[in-house]
Coordinates of C-alpha atoms and ligand atoms in Angstrom, one line a residue:
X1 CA 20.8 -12.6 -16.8
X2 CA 18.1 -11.7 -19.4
X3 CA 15.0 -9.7 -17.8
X4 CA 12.1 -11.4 -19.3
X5 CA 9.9 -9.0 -18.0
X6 CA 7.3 -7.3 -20.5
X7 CA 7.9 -4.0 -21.5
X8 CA 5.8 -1.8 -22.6
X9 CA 4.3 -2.9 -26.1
X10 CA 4.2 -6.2 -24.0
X11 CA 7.0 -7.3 -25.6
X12 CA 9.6 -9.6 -23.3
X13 CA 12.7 -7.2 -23.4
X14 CA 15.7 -8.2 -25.7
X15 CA 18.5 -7.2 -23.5
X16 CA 19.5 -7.1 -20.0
X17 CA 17.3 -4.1 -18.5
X18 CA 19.5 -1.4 -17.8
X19 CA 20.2 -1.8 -14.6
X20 CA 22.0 -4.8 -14.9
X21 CA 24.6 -2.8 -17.1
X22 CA 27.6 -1.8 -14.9
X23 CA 29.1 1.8 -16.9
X24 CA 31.0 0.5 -19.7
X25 CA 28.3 -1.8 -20.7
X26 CA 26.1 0.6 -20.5
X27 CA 28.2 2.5 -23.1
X28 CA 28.3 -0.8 -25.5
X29 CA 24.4 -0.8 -24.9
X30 CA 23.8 3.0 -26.3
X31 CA 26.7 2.3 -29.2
X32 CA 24.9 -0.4 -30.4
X33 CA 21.9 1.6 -30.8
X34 CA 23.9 3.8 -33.0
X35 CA 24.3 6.6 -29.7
X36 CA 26.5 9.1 -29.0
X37 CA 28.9 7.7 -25.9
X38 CA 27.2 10.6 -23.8
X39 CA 24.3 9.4 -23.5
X40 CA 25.2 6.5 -21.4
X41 CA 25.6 9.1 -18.4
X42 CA 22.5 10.3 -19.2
X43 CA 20.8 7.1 -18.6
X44 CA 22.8 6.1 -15.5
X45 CA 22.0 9.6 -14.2
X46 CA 18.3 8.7 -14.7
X47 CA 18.8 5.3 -12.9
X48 CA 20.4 6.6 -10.0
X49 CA 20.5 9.9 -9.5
X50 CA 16.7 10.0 -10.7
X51 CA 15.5 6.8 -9.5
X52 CA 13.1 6.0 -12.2
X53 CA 11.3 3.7 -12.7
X54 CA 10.1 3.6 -16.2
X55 CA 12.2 4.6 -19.4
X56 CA 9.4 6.9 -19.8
X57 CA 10.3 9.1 -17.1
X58 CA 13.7 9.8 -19.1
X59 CA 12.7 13.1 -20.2
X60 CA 15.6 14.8 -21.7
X61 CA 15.7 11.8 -24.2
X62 CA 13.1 12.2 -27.4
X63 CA 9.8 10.3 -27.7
X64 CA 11.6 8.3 -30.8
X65 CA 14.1 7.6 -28.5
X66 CA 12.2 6.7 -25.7
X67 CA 10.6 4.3 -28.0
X68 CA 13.8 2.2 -28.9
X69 CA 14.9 1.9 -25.5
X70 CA 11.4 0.2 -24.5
X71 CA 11.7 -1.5 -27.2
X72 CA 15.1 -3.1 -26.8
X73 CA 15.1 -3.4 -22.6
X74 CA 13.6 -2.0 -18.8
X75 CA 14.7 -0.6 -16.2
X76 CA 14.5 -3.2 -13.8
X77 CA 14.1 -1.6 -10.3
X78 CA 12.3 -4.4 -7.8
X79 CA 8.4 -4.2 -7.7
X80 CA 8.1 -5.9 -4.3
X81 CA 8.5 -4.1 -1.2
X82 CA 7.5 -4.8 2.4
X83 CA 8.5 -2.4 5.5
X84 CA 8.3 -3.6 9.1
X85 CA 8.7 -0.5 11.5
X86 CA 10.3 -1.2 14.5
X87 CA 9.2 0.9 17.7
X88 CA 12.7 2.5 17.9
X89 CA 12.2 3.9 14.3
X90 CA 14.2 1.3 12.8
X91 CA 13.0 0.6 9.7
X92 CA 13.5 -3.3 7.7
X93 CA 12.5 -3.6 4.7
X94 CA 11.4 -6.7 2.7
X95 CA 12.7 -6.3 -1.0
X96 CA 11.4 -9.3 -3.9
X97 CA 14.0 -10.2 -6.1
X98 CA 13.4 -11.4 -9.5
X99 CA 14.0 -15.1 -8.8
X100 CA 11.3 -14.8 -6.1
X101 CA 13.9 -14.6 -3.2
X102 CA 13.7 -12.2 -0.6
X103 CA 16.5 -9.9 0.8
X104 CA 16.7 -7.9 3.9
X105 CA 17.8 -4.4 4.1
X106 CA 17.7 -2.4 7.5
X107 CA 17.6 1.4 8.0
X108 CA 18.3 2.8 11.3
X109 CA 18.0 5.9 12.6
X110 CA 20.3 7.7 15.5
X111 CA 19.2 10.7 16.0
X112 CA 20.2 12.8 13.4
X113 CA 21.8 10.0 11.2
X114 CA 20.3 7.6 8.8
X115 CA 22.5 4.4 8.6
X116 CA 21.8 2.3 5.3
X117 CA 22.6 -1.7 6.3
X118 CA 22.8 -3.1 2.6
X119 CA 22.8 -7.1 2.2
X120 CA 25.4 -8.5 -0.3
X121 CA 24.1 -12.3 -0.2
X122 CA 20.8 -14.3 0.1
X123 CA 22.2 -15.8 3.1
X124 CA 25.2 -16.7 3.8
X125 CA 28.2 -18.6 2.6
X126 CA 29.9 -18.7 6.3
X127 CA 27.9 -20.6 9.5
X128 CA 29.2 -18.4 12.3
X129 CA 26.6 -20.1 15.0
X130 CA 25.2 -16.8 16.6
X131 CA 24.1 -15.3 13.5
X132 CA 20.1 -16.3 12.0
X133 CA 21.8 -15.5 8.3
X134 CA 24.6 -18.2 8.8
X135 CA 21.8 -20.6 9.6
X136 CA 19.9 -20.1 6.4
X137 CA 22.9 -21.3 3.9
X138 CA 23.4 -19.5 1.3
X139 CA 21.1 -18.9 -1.3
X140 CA 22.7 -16.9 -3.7
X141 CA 25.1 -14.1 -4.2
X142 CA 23.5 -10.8 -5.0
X143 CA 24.1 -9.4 -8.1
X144 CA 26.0 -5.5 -8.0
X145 CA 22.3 -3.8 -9.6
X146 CA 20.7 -5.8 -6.6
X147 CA 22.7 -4.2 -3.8
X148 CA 22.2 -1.1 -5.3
X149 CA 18.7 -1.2 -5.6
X150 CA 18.3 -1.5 -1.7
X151 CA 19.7 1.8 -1.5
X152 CA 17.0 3.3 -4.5
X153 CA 14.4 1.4 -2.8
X154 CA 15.1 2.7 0.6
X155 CA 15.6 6.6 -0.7
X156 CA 12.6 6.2 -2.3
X157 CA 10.5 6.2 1.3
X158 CA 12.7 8.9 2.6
X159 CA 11.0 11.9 3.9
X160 CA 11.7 15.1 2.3
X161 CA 15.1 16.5 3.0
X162 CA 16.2 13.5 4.8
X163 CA 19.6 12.0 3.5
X164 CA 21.7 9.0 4.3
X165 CA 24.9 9.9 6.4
X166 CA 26.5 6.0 6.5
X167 CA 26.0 3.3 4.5
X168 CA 27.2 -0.4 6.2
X169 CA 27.4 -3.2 3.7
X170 CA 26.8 -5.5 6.8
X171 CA 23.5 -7.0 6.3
X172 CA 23.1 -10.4 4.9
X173 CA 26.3 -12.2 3.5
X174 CA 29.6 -11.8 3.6
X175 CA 30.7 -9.2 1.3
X176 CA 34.2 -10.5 0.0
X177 CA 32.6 -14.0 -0.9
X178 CA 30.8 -11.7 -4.0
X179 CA 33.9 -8.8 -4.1
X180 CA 33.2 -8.4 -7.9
X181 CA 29.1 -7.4 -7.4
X182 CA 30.2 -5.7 -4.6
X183 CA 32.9 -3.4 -6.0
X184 CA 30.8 -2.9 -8.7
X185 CA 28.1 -2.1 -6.1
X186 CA 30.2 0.7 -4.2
X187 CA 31.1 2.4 -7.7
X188 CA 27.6 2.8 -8.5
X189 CA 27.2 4.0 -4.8
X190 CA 30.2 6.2 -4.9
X191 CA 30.0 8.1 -8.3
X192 CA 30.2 11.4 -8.3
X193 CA 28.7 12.1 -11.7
X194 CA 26.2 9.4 -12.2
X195 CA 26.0 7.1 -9.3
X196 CA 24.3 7.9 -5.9
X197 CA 27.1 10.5 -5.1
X198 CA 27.4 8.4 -1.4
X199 CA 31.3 9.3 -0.8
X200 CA 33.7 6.3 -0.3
X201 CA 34.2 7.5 3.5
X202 CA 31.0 7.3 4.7
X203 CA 30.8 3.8 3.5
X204 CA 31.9 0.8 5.6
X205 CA 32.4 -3.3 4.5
X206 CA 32.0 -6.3 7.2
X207 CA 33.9 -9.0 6.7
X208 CA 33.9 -12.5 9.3
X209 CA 37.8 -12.4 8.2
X210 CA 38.4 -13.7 4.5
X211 CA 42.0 -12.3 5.1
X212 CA 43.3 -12.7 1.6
X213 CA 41.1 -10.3 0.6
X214 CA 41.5 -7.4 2.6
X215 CA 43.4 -5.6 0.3
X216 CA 41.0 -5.7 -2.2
X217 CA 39.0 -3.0 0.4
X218 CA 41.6 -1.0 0.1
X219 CA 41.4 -0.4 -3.4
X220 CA 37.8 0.5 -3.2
X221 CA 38.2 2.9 -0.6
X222 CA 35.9 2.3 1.4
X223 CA 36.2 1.5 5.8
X224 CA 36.8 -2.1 7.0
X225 CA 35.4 -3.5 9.6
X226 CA 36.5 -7.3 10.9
X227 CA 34.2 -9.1 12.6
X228 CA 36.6 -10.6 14.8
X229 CA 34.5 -12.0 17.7
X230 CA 36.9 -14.0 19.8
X231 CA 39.8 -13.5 21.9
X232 CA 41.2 -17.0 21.4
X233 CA 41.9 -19.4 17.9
X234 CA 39.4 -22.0 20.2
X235 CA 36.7 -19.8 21.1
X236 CA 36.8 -18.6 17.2
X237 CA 36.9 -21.8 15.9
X238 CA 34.1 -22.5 18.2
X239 CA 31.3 -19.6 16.9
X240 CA 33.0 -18.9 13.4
X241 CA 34.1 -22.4 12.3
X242 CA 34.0 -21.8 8.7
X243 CA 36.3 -18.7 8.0
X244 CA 38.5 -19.6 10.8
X245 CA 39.4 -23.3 9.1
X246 CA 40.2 -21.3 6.1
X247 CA 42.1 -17.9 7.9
X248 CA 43.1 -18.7 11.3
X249 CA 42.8 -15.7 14.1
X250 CA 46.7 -15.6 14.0
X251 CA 46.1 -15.2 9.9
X252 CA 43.2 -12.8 10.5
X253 CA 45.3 -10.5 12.8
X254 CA 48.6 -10.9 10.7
X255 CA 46.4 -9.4 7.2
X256 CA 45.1 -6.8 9.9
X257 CA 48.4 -5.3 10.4
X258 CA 49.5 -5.6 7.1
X259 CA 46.2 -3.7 6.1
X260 CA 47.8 -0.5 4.0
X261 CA 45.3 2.0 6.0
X262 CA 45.3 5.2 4.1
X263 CA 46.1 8.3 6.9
X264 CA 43.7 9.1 9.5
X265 CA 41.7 6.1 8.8
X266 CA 41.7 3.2 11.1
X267 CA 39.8 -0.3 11.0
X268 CA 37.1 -1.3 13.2
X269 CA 37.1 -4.8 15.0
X270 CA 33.5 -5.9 15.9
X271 CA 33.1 -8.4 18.8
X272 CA 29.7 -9.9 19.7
X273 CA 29.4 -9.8 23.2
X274 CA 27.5 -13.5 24.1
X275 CA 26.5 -13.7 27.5
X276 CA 29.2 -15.8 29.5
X277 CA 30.9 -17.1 26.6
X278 CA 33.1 -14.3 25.3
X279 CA 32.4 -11.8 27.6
X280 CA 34.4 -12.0 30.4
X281 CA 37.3 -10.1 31.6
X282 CA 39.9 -12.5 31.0
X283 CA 38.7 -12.1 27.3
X284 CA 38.9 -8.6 27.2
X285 CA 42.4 -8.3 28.5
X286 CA 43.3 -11.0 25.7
X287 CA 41.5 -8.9 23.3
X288 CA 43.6 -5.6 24.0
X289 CA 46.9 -7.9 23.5
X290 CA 45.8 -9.3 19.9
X291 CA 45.0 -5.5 18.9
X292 CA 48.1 -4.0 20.0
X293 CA 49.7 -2.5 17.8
X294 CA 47.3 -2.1 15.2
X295 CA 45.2 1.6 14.7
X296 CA 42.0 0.8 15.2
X297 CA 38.0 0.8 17.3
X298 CA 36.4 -1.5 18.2
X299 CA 32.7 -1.9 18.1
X300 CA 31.0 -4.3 20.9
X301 CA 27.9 -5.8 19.8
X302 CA 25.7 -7.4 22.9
X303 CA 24.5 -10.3 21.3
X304 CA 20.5 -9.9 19.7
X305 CA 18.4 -13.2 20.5
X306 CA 16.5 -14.8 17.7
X307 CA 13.8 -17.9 17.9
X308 CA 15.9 -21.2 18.7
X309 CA 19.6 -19.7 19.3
X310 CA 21.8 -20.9 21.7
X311 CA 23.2 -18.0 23.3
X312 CA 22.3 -15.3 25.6
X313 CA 22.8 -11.8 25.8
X314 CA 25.5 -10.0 27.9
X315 CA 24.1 -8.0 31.5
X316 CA 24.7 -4.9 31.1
X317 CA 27.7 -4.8 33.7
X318 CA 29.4 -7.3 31.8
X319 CA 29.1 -4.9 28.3
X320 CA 30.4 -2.0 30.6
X321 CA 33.1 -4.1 32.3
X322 CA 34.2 -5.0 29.3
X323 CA 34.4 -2.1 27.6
X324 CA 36.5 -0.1 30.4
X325 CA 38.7 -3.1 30.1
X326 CA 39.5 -2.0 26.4
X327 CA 39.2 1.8 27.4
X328 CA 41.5 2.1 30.2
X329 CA 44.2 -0.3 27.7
X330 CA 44.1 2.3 25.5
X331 CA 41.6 1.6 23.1
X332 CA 38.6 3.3 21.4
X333 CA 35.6 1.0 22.4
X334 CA 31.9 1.5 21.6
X335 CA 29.1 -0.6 22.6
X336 CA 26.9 -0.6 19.4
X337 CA 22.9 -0.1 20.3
X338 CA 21.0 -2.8 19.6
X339 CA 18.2 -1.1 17.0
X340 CA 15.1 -2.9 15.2
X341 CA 15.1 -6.2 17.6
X342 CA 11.6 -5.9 17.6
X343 CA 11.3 -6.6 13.9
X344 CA 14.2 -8.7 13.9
X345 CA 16.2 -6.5 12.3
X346 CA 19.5 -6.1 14.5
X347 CA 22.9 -7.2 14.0
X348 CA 22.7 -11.3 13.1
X349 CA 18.9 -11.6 13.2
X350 CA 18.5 -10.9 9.1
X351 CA 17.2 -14.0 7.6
X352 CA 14.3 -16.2 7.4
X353 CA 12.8 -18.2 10.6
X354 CA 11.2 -20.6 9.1
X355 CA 14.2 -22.1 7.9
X356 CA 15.8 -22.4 11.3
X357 CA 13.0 -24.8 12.0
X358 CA 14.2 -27.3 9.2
X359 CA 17.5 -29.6 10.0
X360 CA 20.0 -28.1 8.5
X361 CA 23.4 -30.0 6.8
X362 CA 26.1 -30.7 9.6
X363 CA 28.3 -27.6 9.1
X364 CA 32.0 -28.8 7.1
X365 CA 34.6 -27.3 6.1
X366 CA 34.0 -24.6 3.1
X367 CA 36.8 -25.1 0.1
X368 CA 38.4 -21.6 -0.7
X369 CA 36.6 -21.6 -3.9
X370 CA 33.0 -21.7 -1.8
X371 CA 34.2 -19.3 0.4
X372 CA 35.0 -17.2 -2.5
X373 CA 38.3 -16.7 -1.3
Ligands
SAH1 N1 29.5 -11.3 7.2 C1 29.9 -10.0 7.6 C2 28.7 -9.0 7.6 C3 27.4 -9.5 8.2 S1 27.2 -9.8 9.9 C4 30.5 -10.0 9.0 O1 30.6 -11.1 9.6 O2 31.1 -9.0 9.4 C5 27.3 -8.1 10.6 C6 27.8 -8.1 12.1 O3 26.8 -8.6 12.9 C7 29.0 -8.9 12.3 O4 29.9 -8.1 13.1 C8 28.5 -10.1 13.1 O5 29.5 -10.6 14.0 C9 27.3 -9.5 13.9 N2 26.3 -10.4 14.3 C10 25.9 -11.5 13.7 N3 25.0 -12.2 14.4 C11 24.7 -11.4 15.5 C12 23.8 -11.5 16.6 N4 22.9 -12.5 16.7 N5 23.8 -10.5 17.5 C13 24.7 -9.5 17.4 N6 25.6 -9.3 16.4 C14 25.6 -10.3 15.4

């Protein structure tokens, strides 16, 4: 946990660098430096609402005091950075992480709207066998100041005046494998007084279907989406092996229902569209009878290519075929653009190639405990 990055005076730091701190240990922090509780805010404020870089920068506090927190820790935003541009505006960017991993954060433009795609994992704990992430493993979870920082990092290279409409948690991982960073996360995200200010709403969390956790969304108030992907246990088991040994489709759809959806909220199911494998009519009338019943959109996702994979996308008139399918049954149905392929950084393609060229470990079955369930 300890940043042993030099400070200043070219010490190594003696505690955590602030942004490690979630809110209440960043009010032991300042206590223990003898600190009125106040200026805890003051600090976050700086961190998140300021984005600074360098206790320096934290002008409202005294030069004295200034001092002792370069003395005693750092801030700790990532140095490293990389952005590939895609032609379409997308925008991926390459962030360092203090371990010397890599994670992958995507921004993507629509016209007027900025969608954030923030990774919550170093790869990934599930194998779902269309996705590149799945094929890396997982690395490691992400820790709550490291999901956040994709979003300072990204605001950082905003233009002037620009803002962030939506922000997915969606990229790398799955989310409720790491709830605890990630609720963490979304409060630093969500606060209204020190955080980012990015309203609960606007905010949306993928999950592949750990269905014990749903309600644990719920309590963070944030939208779910469920990547649900098949219209039959087989064909699920099939391209999501892991989470469906541990929660079924029946299991999935049963937590779906009993989802407590606040009022004039309603979930979104996302469904890969691979070409001649889940994307034929006889799927999408099976689809519209799992979802009955429950208040909800549903998100089609033609399937993005990456180096090596074994599927293929959807034509065009299979996308729209099935989509009127769901339509004319009644229910809201999107087909989701595929943005930044050109830079690999659509839907499924976050993750690192030259890993897909090494064998990887026979996929098993993950214990609950792995799965963070
Ligand atoms: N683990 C979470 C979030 C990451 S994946 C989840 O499964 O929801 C985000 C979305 O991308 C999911 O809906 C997933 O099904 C989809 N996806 C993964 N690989 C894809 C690919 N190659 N092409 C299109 N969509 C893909």
């Amino acid at each position: 946990m300890l940043s042993h990055e030099p400070n200043q005076a070219g010490q190594a730091a003696q505690t955590p660098s602030l942004l490690t701190l979630d809110h209440s240990a960043t009010e032991q922090f300042v206590h223990r430096l003898g600190w009125p509780t106040y200026r805890a805010q003051q600090i976050l404020r700086w961190l998140y609402q300021g984005r600074v870089r360098e206790v320096d920068q934290m002008t409202d506090l005294s030069k004295a005091e200034r001092a002792l927190l370069n003395d005693k820790t750092t801030v700790g935003r990532s140095r490293q950075c990389r952005v590939l541009q895609a032609d379409d505006g997308t925008s991926k960017f390459l962030i360092g992480l203090d371990d010397g991993l890599t994670v992958e954060t995507v921004l993507i433009p629509d016209g007027r709207r900025l969608t954030l795609c923030l990774s919550t994992q170093v790869g990934c704990t599930l194998d779902c066998s269309f996705c590149l992430t799945g094929a890396m493993g997982l690395k490691r979870n992400l820790k709550a100041h490291e999901i956040v920082d994709q979003a300072l990092t990204v605001q950082d290279r905003l233009e002037p005046g620009h803002t962030l409409s939506s922000v997915v948690l969606m990229g790398m991982g799955e989310p409720l494998a790491n709830l605890d960073a990630v609720s963490d996360a979304v409060t630093r995200l969500t606060n209204q007084r020190w955080g980012l200010g990015i309203s609960a709403h606007r905010i949306t969390l993928s999950t592949a279907g750990l269905a014990s956790r749903l309600n644990e969304v719920a309590a963070l108030g944030v939208n779910l989406a469920v990547s649900l992907n098949a219209s039959t246990q087989e064909q699920r088991a099939m391209l999501m092996p892991a989470v469906n040994r541990l929660f079924p489709l029946k299991t999935l759809l049963d937590a779906c229902r009993a989802y407590p959806l606040p009022p004039r909220r309603r979930l979104t199911f996302e469904y890969v569209l691979l070409g001649e494998v889940n994307d034929q009519e006889a799927d999408a009338r099976r689809l519209v009878k799992l979802l009955a019943g429950i208040r909800c959109k549903v998100n089609l996702i033609p399937f993005n290519p990456f180096p090596g994979s074994a599927y293929q996308r959807p034509t065009n008139g299979s996308a729209l075929r099935f989509q009127t399918i769901l339509k004319q049954a009644g229910v809201d149905t999107f087909i989701r653009k595929s943005k930044g392929r050109d830079v690999l950084g659509a839907c499924g393609q976050l993750g690192d190639l030259p890993g897909l060229l090494t064998p990887q470990p026979p996929s098993r079955a993950l214990t609950p405990a792995e799965a963070g369930c």
